[in-house]
PDB file of C-alpha atoms in Angstrom:
ATOM      1  CA  MET Q 818       0.164   0.109  -0.007  1.00 56.00           C
ATOM      2  CA  ILE Q 819       1.443   3.397   0.996  1.00 65.00           C
ATOM      3  CA  GLU Q 820       5.018   2.954   1.941  1.00 74.00           C
ATOM      4  CA  ASN Q 821       5.555   6.134   3.737  1.00 81.00           C
ATOM      5  CA  ILE Q 822       2.463   6.945   5.751  1.00 84.00           C
ATOM      6  CA  GLU Q 823       3.632   9.280   7.961  1.00 85.00           C
ATOM      7  CA  GLU Q 824       5.155  11.513   5.351  1.00 85.00           C
ATOM      8  CA  VAL Q 825       1.740  11.421   3.708  1.00 80.00           C
ATOM      9  CA  LYS Q 826      -0.154  12.144   6.899  1.00 85.00           C
ATOM     10  CA  ASN Q 827       2.149  15.327   7.602  1.00 87.00           C
ATOM     11  CA  GLN Q 828       1.419  16.268   3.819  1.00 82.00           C
ATOM     12  CA  LEU Q 829      -2.259  15.975   4.338  1.00 83.00           C
ATOM     13  CA  LYS Q 830      -2.338  18.100   7.784  1.00 87.00           C
ATOM     14  CA  GLU Q 831      -0.565  20.880   5.862  1.00 86.00           C
ATOM     15  CA  LEU Q 832      -2.678  20.393   3.116  1.00 83.00           C
ATOM     16  CA  SER Q 833      -5.864  20.627   5.402  1.00 86.00           C
ATOM     17  CA  GLU Q 834      -4.815  23.772   7.106  1.00 87.00           C
ATOM     18  CA  VAL Q 835      -4.315  25.313   3.781  1.00 84.00           C
ATOM     19  CA  ILE Q 836      -7.456  24.294   2.244  1.00 85.00           C
ATOM     20  CA  ASN Q 837      -9.468  25.444   5.510  1.00 86.00           C
ATOM     21  CA  SER Q 838      -8.052  28.672   5.191  1.00 87.00           C
ATOM     22  CA  PHE Q 839     -10.594  29.642   2.428  1.00 84.00           C
ATOM     23  CA  THR Q 840     -14.119  30.000   3.637  1.00 84.00           C
ATOM     24  CA  SER Q 841     -15.778  29.192   0.041  1.00 87.00           C
ATOM     25  CA  GLU Q 842     -16.594  25.681   0.047  1.00 88.00           C
ATOM     26  CA  ALA Q 843     -16.398  25.651  -3.815  1.00 87.00           C
ATOM     27  CA  VAL Q 844     -12.701  27.090  -3.626  1.00 86.00           C
ATOM     28  CA  GLN Q 845     -12.031  24.154  -1.319  1.00 85.00           C
ATOM     29  CA  LEU Q 846     -13.265  21.644  -3.350  1.00 86.00           C
ATOM     30  CA  ARG Q 847     -11.496  23.072  -6.645  1.00 87.00           C
ATOM     31  CA  ILE Q 848      -8.104  23.049  -4.715  1.00 83.00           C
ATOM     32  CA  ILE Q 849      -8.822  19.392  -3.649  1.00 83.00           C
ATOM     33  CA  ASP Q 850      -9.610  18.439  -7.338  1.00 85.00           C
ATOM     34  CA  LEU Q 851      -6.489  20.206  -8.485  1.00 84.00           C
ATOM     35  CA  VAL Q 852      -4.229  18.528  -5.975  1.00 79.00           C
ATOM     36  CA  PHE Q 853      -5.623  15.102  -6.685  1.00 77.00           C
ATOM     37  CA  ASN Q 854      -5.549  15.768 -10.746  1.00 79.00           C
ATOM     38  CA  ALA Q 855      -2.291  16.613 -10.317  1.00 70.00           C
ATOM     39  CA  GLN Q 856      -0.973  13.386  -9.175  1.00 65.00           C
ATOM     40  CA  GLN Q 857      -2.687  11.851 -12.222  1.00 65.00           C
ATOM     41  CA  LYS Q 858      -1.789  14.333 -14.625  1.00 62.00           C
ATOM     42  CA  LYS Q 859       1.180  16.542 -14.435  1.00 57.00           C
ATOM     43  CA  ALA Q 860       0.551  19.834 -13.525  1.00 49.00           C
ATOM     44  CA  PRO Q 861      -2.899  20.769 -14.865  1.00 49.00           C
ATOM     45  CA  ASP Q 862      -3.483  24.293 -16.413  1.00 55.00           C
ATOM     46  CA  ILE Q 863      -5.774  26.810 -14.083  1.00 56.00           C
ATOM     47  CA  THR Q 864      -5.433  29.420 -16.179  1.00 59.00           C
ATOM     48  CA  ALA Q 865      -8.595  30.290 -18.091  1.00 60.00           C
ATOM     49  CA  GLN Q 866      -8.866  28.926 -21.351  1.00 66.00           C
ATOM     50  CA  GLU Q 867      -9.952  31.140 -24.228  1.00 68.00           C
ATOM     51  CA  PRO Q 868     -13.697  29.684 -25.584  1.00 68.00           C
ATOM     52  CA  GLU Q 869     -13.449  28.247 -29.172  1.00 76.00           C
ATOM     53  CA  HIS Q 870     -14.640  30.225 -31.758  1.00 80.00           C
ATOM     54  CA  ILE Q 871     -18.128  29.472 -32.891  1.00 83.00           C
ATOM     55  CA  PRO Q 872     -18.950  30.485 -36.095  1.00 83.00           C
ATOM     56  CA  PRO Q 873     -22.127  32.436 -36.657  1.00 85.00           C
ATOM     57  CA  ARG Q 874     -25.406  31.114 -38.017  1.00 84.00           C
ATOM     58  CA  PRO Q 875     -26.085  31.516 -41.586  1.00 84.00           C
ATOM     59  CA  LYS Q 876     -28.973  34.243 -41.993  1.00 83.00           C
ATOM     60  CA  ARG Q 877     -32.355  32.893 -43.090  1.00 81.00           C
ATOM     61  CA  LYS Q 878     -33.411  34.141 -46.386  1.00 80.00           C
ATOM     62  CA  ARG Q 879     -36.663  35.781 -46.621  1.00 77.00           C
ATOM     63  CA  ILE Q 880     -39.483  34.269 -47.901  1.00 75.00           C
ATOM     64  CA  LYS Q 881     -41.749  36.435 -49.868  1.00 72.00           C
ATOM     65  CA  SER Q 882     -45.245  36.662 -48.650  1.00 66.00           C
ATOM     66  CA  LYS Q 883     -48.079  34.852 -50.861  1.00 65.00           C
ATOM     67  CA  VAL Q 884     -50.640  37.191 -49.334  1.00 62.00           C
ATOM     68  CA  ARG Q 885     -52.103  39.158 -52.205  1.00 59.00           C
ATOM     69  CA  SER Q 886     -51.863  43.011 -51.610  1.00 54.00           C
ATOM     70  CA  LEU Q 887     -55.342  44.878 -52.193  1.00 52.00           C
ATOM     71  CA  SER Q 888     -53.930  47.259 -54.772  1.00 52.00           C
ATOM     72  CA  THR Q 889     -52.784  44.801 -57.209  1.00 50.00           C
ATOM     73  CA  ASP Q 890     -55.642  42.565 -57.472  1.00 49.00           C
ATOM     74  CA  ARG Q 891     -58.713  44.534 -56.862  1.00 50.00           C
ATOM     75  CA  ALA Q 892     -59.247  47.944 -56.408  1.00 49.00           C
ATOM     76  CA  ALA Q 893     -61.363  49.173 -53.334  1.00 56.00           C
ATOM     77  CA  ASN Q 894     -64.809  49.989 -54.213  1.00 64.00           C
ATOM     78  CA  GLY Q 895     -65.406  52.471 -51.712  1.00 68.00           C
ATOM     79  CA  GLU Q 896     -68.235  50.627 -49.938  1.00 80.00           C
ATOM     80  CA  GLY Q 897     -66.810  50.746 -46.454  1.00 86.00           C
ATOM     81  CA  PRO Q 898     -68.479  51.907 -43.646  1.00 88.00           C
ATOM     82  CA  VAL Q 899     -67.236  55.285 -43.452  1.00 88.00           C
ATOM     83  CA  SER Q 900     -67.797  56.000 -47.028  1.00 89.00           C
ATOM     84  CA  ILE Q 901     -71.182  54.427 -46.717  1.00 89.00           C
ATOM     85  CA  LEU Q 902     -72.053  56.993 -43.608  1.00 89.00           C
ATOM     86  CA  THR Q 903     -70.655  59.859 -45.861  1.00 90.00           C
ATOM     87  CA  LYS Q 904     -73.027  59.065 -48.582  1.00 90.00           C
ATOM     88  CA  LEU Q 905     -75.989  58.835 -46.000  1.00 90.00           C
ATOM     89  CA  ALA Q 906     -74.992  62.251 -44.623  1.00 90.00           C
ATOM     90  CA  GLU Q 907     -74.821  63.950 -48.264  1.00 90.00           C
ATOM     91  CA  SER Q 908     -78.241  62.309 -48.794  1.00 89.00           C
ATOM     92  CA  ALA Q 909     -81.549  63.248 -47.061  1.00 89.00           C
ATOM     93  CA  PHE Q 910     -81.172  60.134 -44.836  1.00 90.00           C
ATOM     94  CA  PHE Q 911     -80.340  62.349 -41.851  1.00 90.00           C
ATOM     95  CA  GLU Q 912     -83.321  64.702 -42.372  1.00 92.00           C
ATOM     96  CA  GLN Q 913     -85.304  62.530 -39.705  1.00 91.00           C
ATOM     97  CA  PRO Q 914     -83.287  61.621 -36.250  1.00 92.00           C
ATOM     98  CA  GLN Q 915     -81.565  58.166 -36.848  1.00 91.00           C
ATOM     99  CA  SER Q 916     -79.787  56.059 -33.935  1.00 92.00           C
ATOM    100  CA  ILE Q 917     -76.911  54.056 -34.540  1.00 91.00           C
ATOM    101  CA  ARG Q 918     -79.221  50.664 -34.183  1.00 92.00           C
ATOM    102  CA  SER Q 919     -81.343  52.515 -37.209  1.00 92.00           C
ATOM    103  CA  ILE Q 920     -78.324  53.552 -39.458  1.00 92.00           C
ATOM    104  CA  ILE Q 921     -76.897  49.755 -39.111  1.00 92.00           C
ATOM    105  CA  GLU Q 922     -80.330  48.276 -40.121  1.00 92.00           C
ATOM    106  CA  TYR Q 923     -80.710  50.686 -43.068  1.00 92.00           C
ATOM    107  CA  CYS Q 924     -77.097  49.835 -44.474  1.00 90.00           C
ATOM    108  CA  GLU Q 925     -77.735  45.962 -43.888  1.00 90.00           C
ATOM    109  CA  VAL Q 926     -81.127  46.546 -45.937  1.00 91.00           C
ATOM    110  CA  ASN Q 927     -79.946  49.109 -48.825  1.00 89.00           C
ATOM    111  CA  PHE Q 928     -76.238  48.560 -49.082  1.00 86.00           C
ATOM    112  CA  ALA Q 929     -75.953  44.872 -48.528  1.00 86.00           C
ATOM    113  CA  LYS Q 930     -73.356  45.835 -46.032  1.00 85.00           C
ATOM    114  CA  LYS Q 931     -73.264  44.303 -42.225  1.00 88.00           C
ATOM    115  CA  ILE Q 932     -71.825  46.901 -40.280  1.00 89.00           C
ATOM    116  CA  ARG Q 933     -70.597  47.016 -36.621  1.00 91.00           C
ATOM    117  CA  GLN Q 934     -71.486  49.766 -34.146  1.00 90.00           C
ATOM    118  CA  SER Q 935     -67.802  50.452 -33.753  1.00 91.00           C
ATOM    119  CA  ASP Q 936     -67.148  50.708 -37.222  1.00 89.00           C
ATOM    120  CA  ILE Q 937     -69.291  54.058 -37.646  1.00 90.00           C
ATOM    121  CA  SER Q 938     -69.173  55.454 -34.148  1.00 90.00           C
ATOM    122  CA  GLY Q 939     -65.883  57.296 -34.441  1.00 91.00           C
ATOM    123  CA  LYS Q 940     -67.035  58.758 -37.766  1.00 91.00           C
ATOM    124  CA  LEU Q 941     -70.290  59.728 -36.463  1.00 92.00           C
ATOM    125  CA  ALA Q 942     -68.463  61.696 -33.490  1.00 92.00           C
ATOM    126  CA  LYS Q 943     -66.331  63.488 -35.790  1.00 93.00           C
ATOM    127  CA  MET Q 944     -69.056  64.598 -38.071  1.00 92.00           C
ATOM    128  CA  VAL Q 945     -70.640  65.732 -34.831  1.00 93.00           C
ATOM    129  CA  ARG Q 946     -67.633  68.064 -34.026  1.00 94.00           C
ATOM    130  CA  GLU Q 947     -67.370  68.997 -37.708  1.00 92.00           C
ATOM    131  CA  GLY Q 948     -70.871  70.414 -37.612  1.00 93.00           C
ATOM    132  CA  ILE Q 949     -71.886  68.149 -40.372  1.00 91.00           C
ATOM    133  CA  LEU Q 950     -74.462  66.406 -37.777  1.00 93.00           C
ATOM    134  CA  LYS Q 951     -76.264  67.068 -34.589  1.00 93.00           C
ATOM    135  CA  ARG Q 952     -76.446  64.686 -31.613  1.00 93.00           C
ATOM    136  CA  GLU Q 953     -79.433  64.700 -29.198  1.00 93.00           C
ATOM    137  CA  LYS Q 954     -80.627  61.890 -26.758  1.00 91.00           C
ATOM    138  CA  ASN Q 955     -83.848  60.559 -27.386  1.00 90.00           C
ATOM    139  CA  ALA Q 956     -86.580  59.317 -24.618  1.00 90.00           C
ATOM    140  CA  GLU Q 957     -84.806  55.720 -24.349  1.00 90.00           C
ATOM    141  CA  GLY Q 958     -81.366  57.518 -23.463  1.00 89.00           C
ATOM    142  CA  GLN Q 959     -79.803  56.705 -27.119  1.00 89.00           C
ATOM    143  CA  TYR Q 960     -78.383  59.144 -29.370  1.00 91.00           C
ATOM    144  CA  GLU Q 961     -80.079  60.098 -32.438  1.00 93.00           C
ATOM    145  CA  TYR Q 962     -78.093  61.690 -34.967  1.00 93.00           C
ATOM    146  CA  SER Q 963     -79.726  64.284 -37.426  1.00 92.00           C
ATOM    147  CA  LYS Q 964     -78.934  67.366 -39.916  1.00 90.00           C
ATOM    148  CA  PRO Q 965     -78.550  70.420 -38.067  1.00 87.00           C
TER     149      PRO Q 965
END
């Protein structure tokens, strides 16, 4: 086994004093690893090694979108909610007070367009601010729009 056990004991005592002088357990373990690995391999390299050069990933090629653009495939017909509302304001539709619900129903019947309240409420408010329409509450508490 070990021929000179007394000498090894003395070396381990000296080593334990040095190792225990460090407060960090991680440092202590690193020193022990270095000592035992030194016996297996001659003088391990403790210096920081430079990281290997990792080549950059090649950039992806962009795939052209297959979505057709509105301007190239078909022209806009100008029959959106705002344009319909503008046509109604220019016509005699607002001679009688109209609620948002009645405007939506009129568009569904006469323009065959399903319009949501949120699609026209902003434009109606803008027309009121510009003085194109006026707004008053009816008996049910709903706003009705008419020409001033």
